[in-house]
Short mmCIF file of C-alpha atoms and ligand atoms in Angstrom, two decimals:
data_model
loop_
_atom_site.label_atom_id
_atom_site.label_comp_id
_atom_site.label_asym_id
_atom_site.label_seq_id
_atom_site.Cartn_x
_atom_site.Cartn_y
_atom_site.Cartn_z
CA MET A 1445 5.16 -8.05 -9.18
CA ARG A 1446 3.44 -4.76 -9.91
CA VAL A 1447 2.93 -2.12 -7.25
CA LEU A 1448 0.77 0.98 -7.66
CA VAL A 1449 2.05 3.84 -5.50
CA THR A 1450 -0.19 6.84 -4.85
CA GLY A 1451 1.79 9.91 -3.86
CA GLY A 1452 4.95 8.35 -5.29
CA ALA A 1453 6.26 11.76 -6.34
CA GLY A 1454 6.23 13.06 -2.76
CA TYR A 1455 8.90 12.94 -0.07
CA ILE A 1456 8.30 9.51 1.44
CA GLY A 1457 6.57 7.98 -1.60
CA SER A 1458 9.52 8.77 -3.86
CA HIS A 1459 11.97 7.00 -1.53
CA VAL A 1460 9.73 3.93 -1.50
CA VAL A 1461 9.39 4.01 -5.30
CA LYS A 1462 13.18 4.04 -5.50
CA ALA A 1463 13.45 1.08 -3.10
CA LEU A 1464 10.77 -0.88 -4.96
CA GLY A 1465 12.46 -0.28 -8.30
CA GLU A 1466 15.86 -1.27 -6.93
CA SER A 1467 14.31 -4.47 -5.55
CA GLY A 1468 12.93 -5.50 -8.93
CA TYR A 1469 9.28 -4.53 -8.56
CA GLU A 1470 7.42 -2.95 -11.44
CA VAL A 1471 6.17 0.38 -10.11
CA LEU A 1472 3.59 2.89 -11.27
CA THR A 1473 3.19 6.22 -9.49
CA TYR A 1474 -0.21 7.92 -9.38
CA ASP A 1475 0.21 11.47 -8.06
CA ASN A 1476 -1.71 14.72 -8.59
CA LEU A 1477 1.57 16.67 -8.29
CA SER A 1478 0.06 19.14 -5.84
CA TYR A 1479 3.20 18.69 -3.74
CA GLY A 1480 5.03 15.95 -5.61
CA HIS A 1481 7.67 16.51 -8.27
CA PRO A 1482 7.95 14.45 -11.48
CA ASP A 1483 11.77 14.49 -11.13
CA SER A 1484 11.47 12.66 -7.82
CA VAL A 1485 10.08 9.53 -9.45
CA LEU A 1486 13.29 7.57 -10.02
CA CYS A 1487 11.72 4.27 -11.07
CA GLY A 1488 8.74 3.32 -13.21
CA ASP A 1489 6.17 5.54 -14.88
CA LEU A 1490 4.21 8.43 -13.47
CA VAL A 1491 0.53 9.09 -14.14
CA ALA A 1492 -0.56 12.58 -13.11
CA GLY A 1493 -3.96 12.05 -11.57
CA ASP A 1494 -6.09 12.75 -8.55
CA LEU A 1495 -7.72 10.14 -6.33
CA ALA A 1496 -10.97 12.08 -6.62
CA ASP A 1497 -10.91 11.26 -10.34
CA THR A 1498 -12.29 7.75 -9.97
CA GLN A 1499 -12.59 7.26 -13.71
CA LYS A 1500 -8.88 7.88 -14.27
CA LEU A 1501 -8.04 5.77 -11.26
CA ARG A 1502 -10.01 2.85 -12.66
CA GLN A 1503 -8.27 3.21 -16.02
CA VAL A 1504 -4.94 2.94 -14.23
CA PHE A 1505 -6.05 -0.18 -12.36
CA ALA A 1506 -7.39 -1.70 -15.57
CA SER A 1507 -4.22 -1.12 -17.58
CA PHE A 1508 -1.52 -1.61 -14.90
CA ARG A 1509 -3.22 -4.48 -13.06
CA PRO A 1510 -1.35 -4.01 -9.77
CA ASP A 1511 -0.66 -6.89 -7.39
CA ALA A 1512 -0.46 -4.47 -4.47
CA VAL A 1513 -1.18 -0.83 -3.68
CA MET A 1514 0.77 1.55 -1.44
CA HIS A 1515 -1.08 4.67 -0.44
CA PHE A 1516 0.99 7.77 0.40
CA ALA A 1517 -1.08 10.52 -1.21
CA ALA A 1518 -2.38 12.61 1.70
CA PHE A 1519 -2.12 16.02 3.31
CA ILE A 1520 0.16 16.12 6.34
CA VAL A 1521 0.25 19.60 7.90
CA VAL A 1522 -1.34 19.53 11.34
CA PRO A 1523 -2.13 23.29 11.76
CA GLU A 1524 -3.62 23.38 8.27
CA SER A 1525 -5.86 20.45 9.19
CA VAL A 1526 -7.19 22.47 12.13
CA LYS A 1527 -8.02 25.43 9.86
CA GLU A 1528 -9.35 23.42 6.93
CA PRO A 1529 -10.66 20.11 8.30
CA LEU A 1530 -12.90 19.40 5.34
CA LYS A 1531 -9.90 19.48 3.01
CA TYR A 1532 -8.26 16.82 5.18
CA TYR A 1533 -11.32 14.60 5.57
CA ARG A 1534 -12.00 14.81 1.83
CA ASN A 1535 -8.49 13.98 0.68
CA ASN A 1536 -7.19 11.79 3.46
CA PHE A 1537 -10.43 9.89 4.10
CA CYS A 1538 -12.81 10.10 1.10
CA ASN A 1539 -10.05 9.72 -1.48
CA ALA A 1540 -8.61 6.77 0.44
CA LEU A 1541 -12.06 5.16 0.17
CA ASN A 1542 -12.01 5.76 -3.60
CA LEU A 1543 -8.71 3.92 -3.76
CA ILE A 1544 -9.86 1.03 -1.56
CA ASP A 1545 -13.01 0.80 -3.67
CA ALA A 1546 -10.90 0.43 -6.82
CA CYS A 1547 -8.83 -2.26 -5.06
CA LEU A 1548 -11.98 -4.23 -4.30
CA GLU A 1549 -13.33 -3.83 -7.82
CA PHE A 1550 -10.05 -5.00 -9.40
CA LYS A 1551 -9.42 -7.65 -6.73
CA VAL A 1552 -6.18 -6.15 -5.48
CA ASN A 1553 -5.97 -7.66 -2.01
CA ARG A 1554 -2.73 -6.21 -0.68
CA PHE A 1555 -2.74 -2.67 0.64
CA ILE A 1556 -0.12 -0.67 2.53
CA PHE A 1557 -1.28 2.48 4.27
CA SER A 1558 0.74 5.48 5.48
CA SER A 1559 -0.49 6.17 8.98
CA THR A 1560 1.07 8.35 11.62
CA ALA A 1561 2.08 8.66 15.27
CA ALA A 1562 -0.49 11.47 15.36
CA VAL A 1563 -3.15 8.75 15.87
CA TYR A 1564 -1.99 8.49 19.51
CA GLY A 1565 -2.46 12.15 20.36
CA ILE A 1566 -0.66 12.66 23.66
CA PRO A 1567 0.29 9.10 24.57
CA GLY A 1568 -0.05 7.89 28.15
CA LYS A 1569 3.33 6.19 28.11
CA ILE A 1570 6.64 6.36 26.26
CA PRO A 1571 7.70 4.45 24.23
CA VAL A 1572 4.28 3.96 22.70
CA ASN A 1573 3.21 0.58 21.34
CA GLU A 1574 0.41 -0.25 18.91
CA GLU A 1575 -2.02 -1.08 21.74
CA GLU A 1576 -2.04 2.47 23.08
CA PRO A 1577 -5.51 4.08 22.74
CA LEU A 1578 -6.11 6.14 19.62
CA GLU A 1579 -6.88 9.66 20.79
CA PRO A 1580 -5.77 12.03 18.02
CA ILE A 1581 -5.84 15.70 18.93
CA ASN A 1582 -6.28 17.19 15.47
CA PRO A 1583 -8.22 16.56 12.22
CA TYR A 1584 -5.07 15.24 10.51
CA GLY A 1585 -4.70 12.45 13.07
CA ARG A 1586 -8.44 11.78 13.06
CA SER A 1587 -8.51 11.48 9.27
CA LYS A 1588 -5.83 8.77 9.50
CA VAL A 1589 -7.69 6.91 12.27
CA MET A 1590 -10.80 6.97 10.08
CA VAL A 1591 -8.92 5.23 7.28
CA GLU A 1592 -7.46 2.68 9.69
CA ASN A 1593 -10.98 1.93 10.98
CA ALA A 1594 -12.34 1.61 7.44
CA LEU A 1595 -9.50 -0.74 6.49
CA SER A 1596 -10.14 -2.88 9.54
CA ASP A 1597 -13.86 -3.23 8.75
CA ILE A 1598 -13.36 -3.74 5.01
CA SER A 1599 -10.67 -6.37 5.49
CA ALA A 1600 -12.85 -8.21 8.02
CA ALA A 1601 -15.68 -8.32 5.49
CA GLY A 1602 -13.68 -9.59 2.52
CA ASP A 1603 -10.33 -10.56 1.02
CA LEU A 1604 -8.41 -7.31 1.38
CA ARG A 1605 -5.37 -7.56 3.65
CA TYR A 1606 -3.51 -4.47 4.72
CA VAL A 1607 -0.54 -3.20 6.68
CA SER A 1608 -0.86 0.18 8.33
CA LEU A 1609 2.47 1.80 9.14
CA ARG A 1610 2.40 4.49 11.81
CA TYR A 1611 5.28 6.81 11.02
CA PHE A 1612 7.09 8.72 13.72
CA ASN A 1613 9.38 11.62 12.66
CA VAL A 1614 10.50 10.82 9.14
CA SER A 1615 13.64 12.70 8.13
CA GLY A 1616 16.86 12.61 6.11
CA ALA A 1617 17.24 12.08 2.39
CA ASP A 1618 18.59 9.77 -0.27
CA GLU A 1619 22.28 8.97 0.29
CA LYS A 1620 23.15 10.25 -3.20
CA ALA A 1621 21.00 13.37 -2.71
CA ARG A 1622 18.77 12.53 -5.68
CA ILE A 1623 15.54 12.97 -3.70
CA GLY A 1624 14.51 14.49 -0.39
CA GLN A 1625 12.06 16.83 1.32
CA ASN A 1626 11.11 19.27 -1.41
CA ARG A 1627 8.37 21.46 0.05
CA LYS A 1628 9.11 25.16 0.20
CA ASP A 1629 6.90 25.51 3.27
CA ALA A 1630 8.32 22.49 5.13
CA THR A 1631 8.04 22.88 8.91
CA HIS A 1632 9.87 19.74 10.02
CA LEU A 1633 12.66 20.38 12.48
CA ILE A 1634 15.58 18.80 10.62
CA THR A 1635 14.60 20.41 7.33
CA VAL A 1636 14.28 23.80 9.05
CA ALA A 1637 17.66 23.29 10.75
CA VAL A 1638 19.58 22.51 7.55
CA ARG A 1639 17.84 25.35 5.71
CA THR A 1640 18.87 27.72 8.50
CA ALA A 1641 22.45 26.41 8.34
CA LEU A 1642 22.47 27.20 4.62
CA GLY A 1643 21.19 30.73 5.21
CA LYS A 1644 17.83 30.08 3.58
CA LYS A 1645 16.23 31.06 6.88
CA PRO A 1646 17.56 33.76 9.22
CA TYR A 1647 17.08 31.74 12.41
CA LEU A 1648 15.51 28.62 13.87
CA GLU A 1649 12.80 28.94 16.47
CA ILE A 1650 12.59 26.42 19.30
CA TYR A 1651 8.92 25.99 20.12
CA GLY A 1652 8.92 25.70 23.88
CA ILE A 1653 11.60 25.06 26.47
CA ASP A 1654 9.30 24.36 29.41
CA TYR A 1655 8.11 20.83 28.58
CA PRO A 1656 8.34 18.04 31.19
CA THR A 1657 11.37 16.50 29.44
CA PRO A 1658 15.04 16.31 30.50
CA ASP A 1659 16.05 19.62 28.84
CA GLY A 1660 12.59 21.20 28.56
CA THR A 1661 12.25 20.73 24.77
CA CYS A 1662 10.11 18.12 22.99
CA VAL A 1663 11.47 14.65 22.34
CA ARG A 1664 10.88 12.83 19.04
CA ASP A 1665 11.90 9.57 17.39
CA TYR A 1666 13.61 10.56 14.11
CA ILE A 1667 13.62 7.75 11.54
CA HIS A 1668 15.60 7.95 8.31
CA VAL A 1669 13.35 7.86 5.26
CA ASP A 1670 15.28 4.93 3.71
CA ASP A 1671 14.70 2.82 6.85
CA LEU A 1672 11.04 3.73 6.63
CA SER A 1673 11.07 2.65 2.97
CA ASP A 1674 12.51 -0.64 4.05
CA ALA A 1675 9.61 -1.08 6.50
CA HIS A 1676 7.33 -0.82 3.44
CA LEU A 1677 9.28 -3.44 1.54
CA VAL A 1678 9.21 -5.96 4.40
CA SER A 1679 5.48 -5.25 4.82
CA LEU A 1680 4.92 -5.93 1.14
CA ARG A 1681 6.78 -9.24 1.32
CA TYR A 1682 4.72 -10.11 4.39
CA LEU A 1683 1.48 -9.52 2.47
CA PHE A 1684 2.78 -11.52 -0.51
CA ASP A 1685 3.52 -14.32 1.97
CA ASN A 1686 -0.16 -14.22 2.98
CA GLY A 1687 0.40 -12.35 6.24
CA ARG A 1688 -2.79 -11.12 7.88
CA SER A 1689 -3.68 -7.47 8.36
CA GLU A 1690 -1.43 -5.74 10.86
CA ILE A 1691 -0.45 -2.35 12.23
CA PHE A 1692 3.16 -1.40 13.01
CA ASN A 1693 4.87 1.58 14.58
CA CYS A 1694 7.82 2.85 12.58
CA GLY A 1695 10.56 4.45 14.63
CA TYR A 1696 13.86 3.52 16.24
CA GLY A 1697 12.64 3.33 19.83
CA HIS A 1698 14.64 6.23 21.22
CA GLY A 1699 14.26 9.95 21.00
CA TYR A 1700 16.19 13.20 20.76
CA SER A 1701 15.14 16.54 22.17
CA VAL A 1702 14.80 19.61 19.95
CA LYS A 1703 17.93 21.04 21.58
CA GLU A 1704 19.88 17.86 20.88
CA VAL A 1705 18.83 17.94 17.24
CA VAL A 1706 19.77 21.60 16.91
CA ASP A 1707 23.20 20.98 18.49
CA ALA A 1708 23.77 18.00 16.19
CA ALA A 1709 22.72 20.08 13.16
CA LYS A 1710 25.23 22.80 14.07
CA ARG A 1711 28.00 20.24 14.48
CA VAL A 1712 27.22 18.27 11.30
CA THR A 1713 26.80 21.34 9.10
CA GLY A 1714 29.64 23.26 10.74
CA VAL A 1715 27.44 26.34 11.02
CA ASP A 1716 26.62 27.98 14.34
CA PHE A 1717 23.26 29.27 13.11
CA ARG A 1718 21.00 31.57 15.08
CA VAL A 1719 18.43 29.98 17.41
CA ILE A 1720 15.57 31.75 19.19
CA ASN A 1721 13.46 30.29 21.98
CA THR A 1722 9.80 31.09 21.34
CA GLY A 1723 6.59 29.81 22.90
CA ARG A 1724 5.04 26.39 22.51
CA ARG A 1725 3.49 25.42 19.20
CA GLU A 1726 -0.10 24.31 19.58
CA GLY A 1727 -0.72 20.57 19.56
CA ASP A 1728 2.85 19.37 20.25
CA PRO A 1729 2.98 16.34 22.56
CA PRO A 1730 6.00 16.58 24.93
CA ALA A 1731 7.42 13.23 23.81
CA LEU A 1732 6.70 10.74 21.04
CA VAL A 1733 8.89 7.67 20.82
CA ALA A 1734 7.95 4.44 19.06
CA ASP A 1735 8.03 1.01 20.55
CA SER A 1736 8.88 -0.74 17.28
CA THR A 1737 9.37 -4.22 18.76
CA LYS A 1738 6.46 -5.57 16.74
CA LEU A 1739 7.89 -4.37 13.41
CA ARG A 1740 11.31 -5.83 14.25
CA ASN A 1741 10.01 -9.15 15.58
CA THR A 1742 7.14 -9.85 13.18
CA LEU A 1743 8.70 -8.60 9.95
CA GLY A 1744 12.40 -8.82 10.78
CA TRP A 1745 12.90 -5.12 10.07
CA LYS A 1746 16.45 -4.02 10.82
CA PRO A 1747 17.18 -0.32 10.48
CA GLY A 1748 20.44 0.62 8.80
CA HIS A 1749 20.59 4.36 9.54
CA ASP A 1750 19.78 4.76 13.22
CA ASP A 1751 22.24 7.64 13.41
CA LEU A 1752 21.15 11.25 13.92
CA ASP A 1753 24.31 12.62 12.27
CA TYR A 1754 23.68 10.55 9.13
CA ILE A 1755 20.07 11.73 9.01
CA ILE A 1756 21.13 15.36 9.28
CA ARG A 1757 24.01 14.94 6.82
CA THR A 1758 21.80 13.44 4.11
CA ALA A 1759 19.17 16.17 4.66
CA PHE A 1760 21.94 18.79 4.43
CA GLU A 1761 23.45 17.39 1.21
CA TRP A 1762 20.00 17.28 -0.40
CA GLU A 1763 19.19 20.80 0.73
CA LYS A 1764 22.48 22.12 -0.72
CA LYS A 1765 21.56 20.63 -4.04
CA LEU A 1766 18.09 22.13 -3.95
CA ARG A 1767 19.63 25.59 -3.70
CA ASN A 1768 21.63 25.00 -6.87
CA ASP A 1769 18.65 23.80 -8.90
N1 UFG B 1987 10.23 22.30 16.16
C1 UFG B 1987 10.85 23.47 16.57
N2 UFG B 1987 11.16 24.39 15.60
C2 UFG B 1987 10.89 24.21 14.28
C3 UFG B 1987 10.27 23.01 13.88
C4 UFG B 1987 9.94 22.08 14.86
O1 UFG B 1987 11.09 23.69 17.76
O2 UFG B 1987 11.19 25.09 13.48
C5 UFG B 1987 9.90 21.29 17.17
C6 UFG B 1987 8.43 20.98 17.26
O3 UFG B 1987 7.78 21.87 18.13
C7 UFG B 1987 8.45 19.55 17.77
C8 UFG B 1987 9.73 18.96 17.16
O4 UFG B 1987 10.52 20.08 16.78
O5 UFG B 1987 8.58 19.54 19.15
C9 UFG B 1987 9.47 18.14 15.92
O6 UFG B 1987 8.61 18.89 15.05
P1 UFG B 1987 8.32 18.48 13.55
O7 UFG B 1987 7.46 19.55 12.97
O8 UFG B 1987 9.59 18.14 12.88
O9 UFG B 1987 7.52 17.14 13.68
P2 UFG B 1987 6.21 16.79 14.55
O10 UFG B 1987 6.68 15.95 15.69
O11 UFG B 1987 5.40 17.98 14.87
O12 UFG B 1987 5.34 16.01 13.46
C10 UFG B 1987 5.44 14.66 13.25
C11 UFG B 1987 4.96 14.34 11.85
C12 UFG B 1987 3.50 14.61 11.71
C13 UFG B 1987 2.76 13.90 12.80
C14 UFG B 1987 3.30 14.28 14.15
C15 UFG B 1987 2.65 13.52 15.25
O13 UFG B 1987 5.70 15.07 10.91
O14 UFG B 1987 3.05 14.19 10.46
O15 UFG B 1987 4.67 14.00 14.20
O16 UFG B 1987 2.67 14.31 16.42
F1 UFG B 1987 1.45 14.24 12.77
#
């Protein structure tokens, strides 16, 4: 079976490409390399191309003839989406339509979409299930809701079937430290923590200690990137088994506060790095925890790395290696 992966040279895409290759799928990565790295593509070939280049995209469909498409290529930085919304709507929405259009033209009826917990905005209840209203609070989240809506309408009108996976806080790295988060400007808490432990940053800022949570800092559901990859593989099998279009939350179902993550990072790395309490960061919901019952029950997904120390350790080992490159 052949799977076309857009954004396969990026952080999450590259872990899924690895998992697909190890499971015997034939994989082709299509990535414009704006943030992706050719070295991160551990399985299959890489075509450097942009989703706005519909001619190139069609050539790839015509020659590779995929049986399924996984779509990771998107921008993900919330504050940037507030400053440059058009950039987000153009890439995350219009380019997704280009890809779906190519799927329809080449009769590729299985589509897996990278969605996000940001579609919920500030959820009314925790843990949040897939029925919670979609009230994104920034252009990034809205751009993802727009694609979900388009997929829903397009699949209702024809043969396309899709799975939309709403990611919570994806973190950690490959066990052998071959791939991991590779953005210089990464803002994600665990990446910032291990970079601070390694002295790449002078201190870690905690954005707000006055939230209505047990210790006053925000609570998140951190899911190891290899468990998230596995959610993609079970979704793919589901679509190959003729499963109908579905949406699943991807998280473990329990959260850690920022303080808990920072304490764990100090313990795992063995470095008592400097931490400063600063004000709240705009747009942070106090708590975001997935109810992933549907993913577990419908697809039989069983996470193997629901362990904060393991997540931090793999991120740390990868980050050490990055320094030596
Ligand atoms: N945080 C800090 N200091 C840092 C970095 C983060 O205190 O240096 C805090 C944040 O304020 C937040 C928590 O750590 O409370 C987690 O922040 P991340 O940036 O790691 O992740 P987010 O929860 O902001 O973002 C994630 C996804 C987004 C998605 C969003 C939905 O990465 O793609 O959840 O709210 F949009």
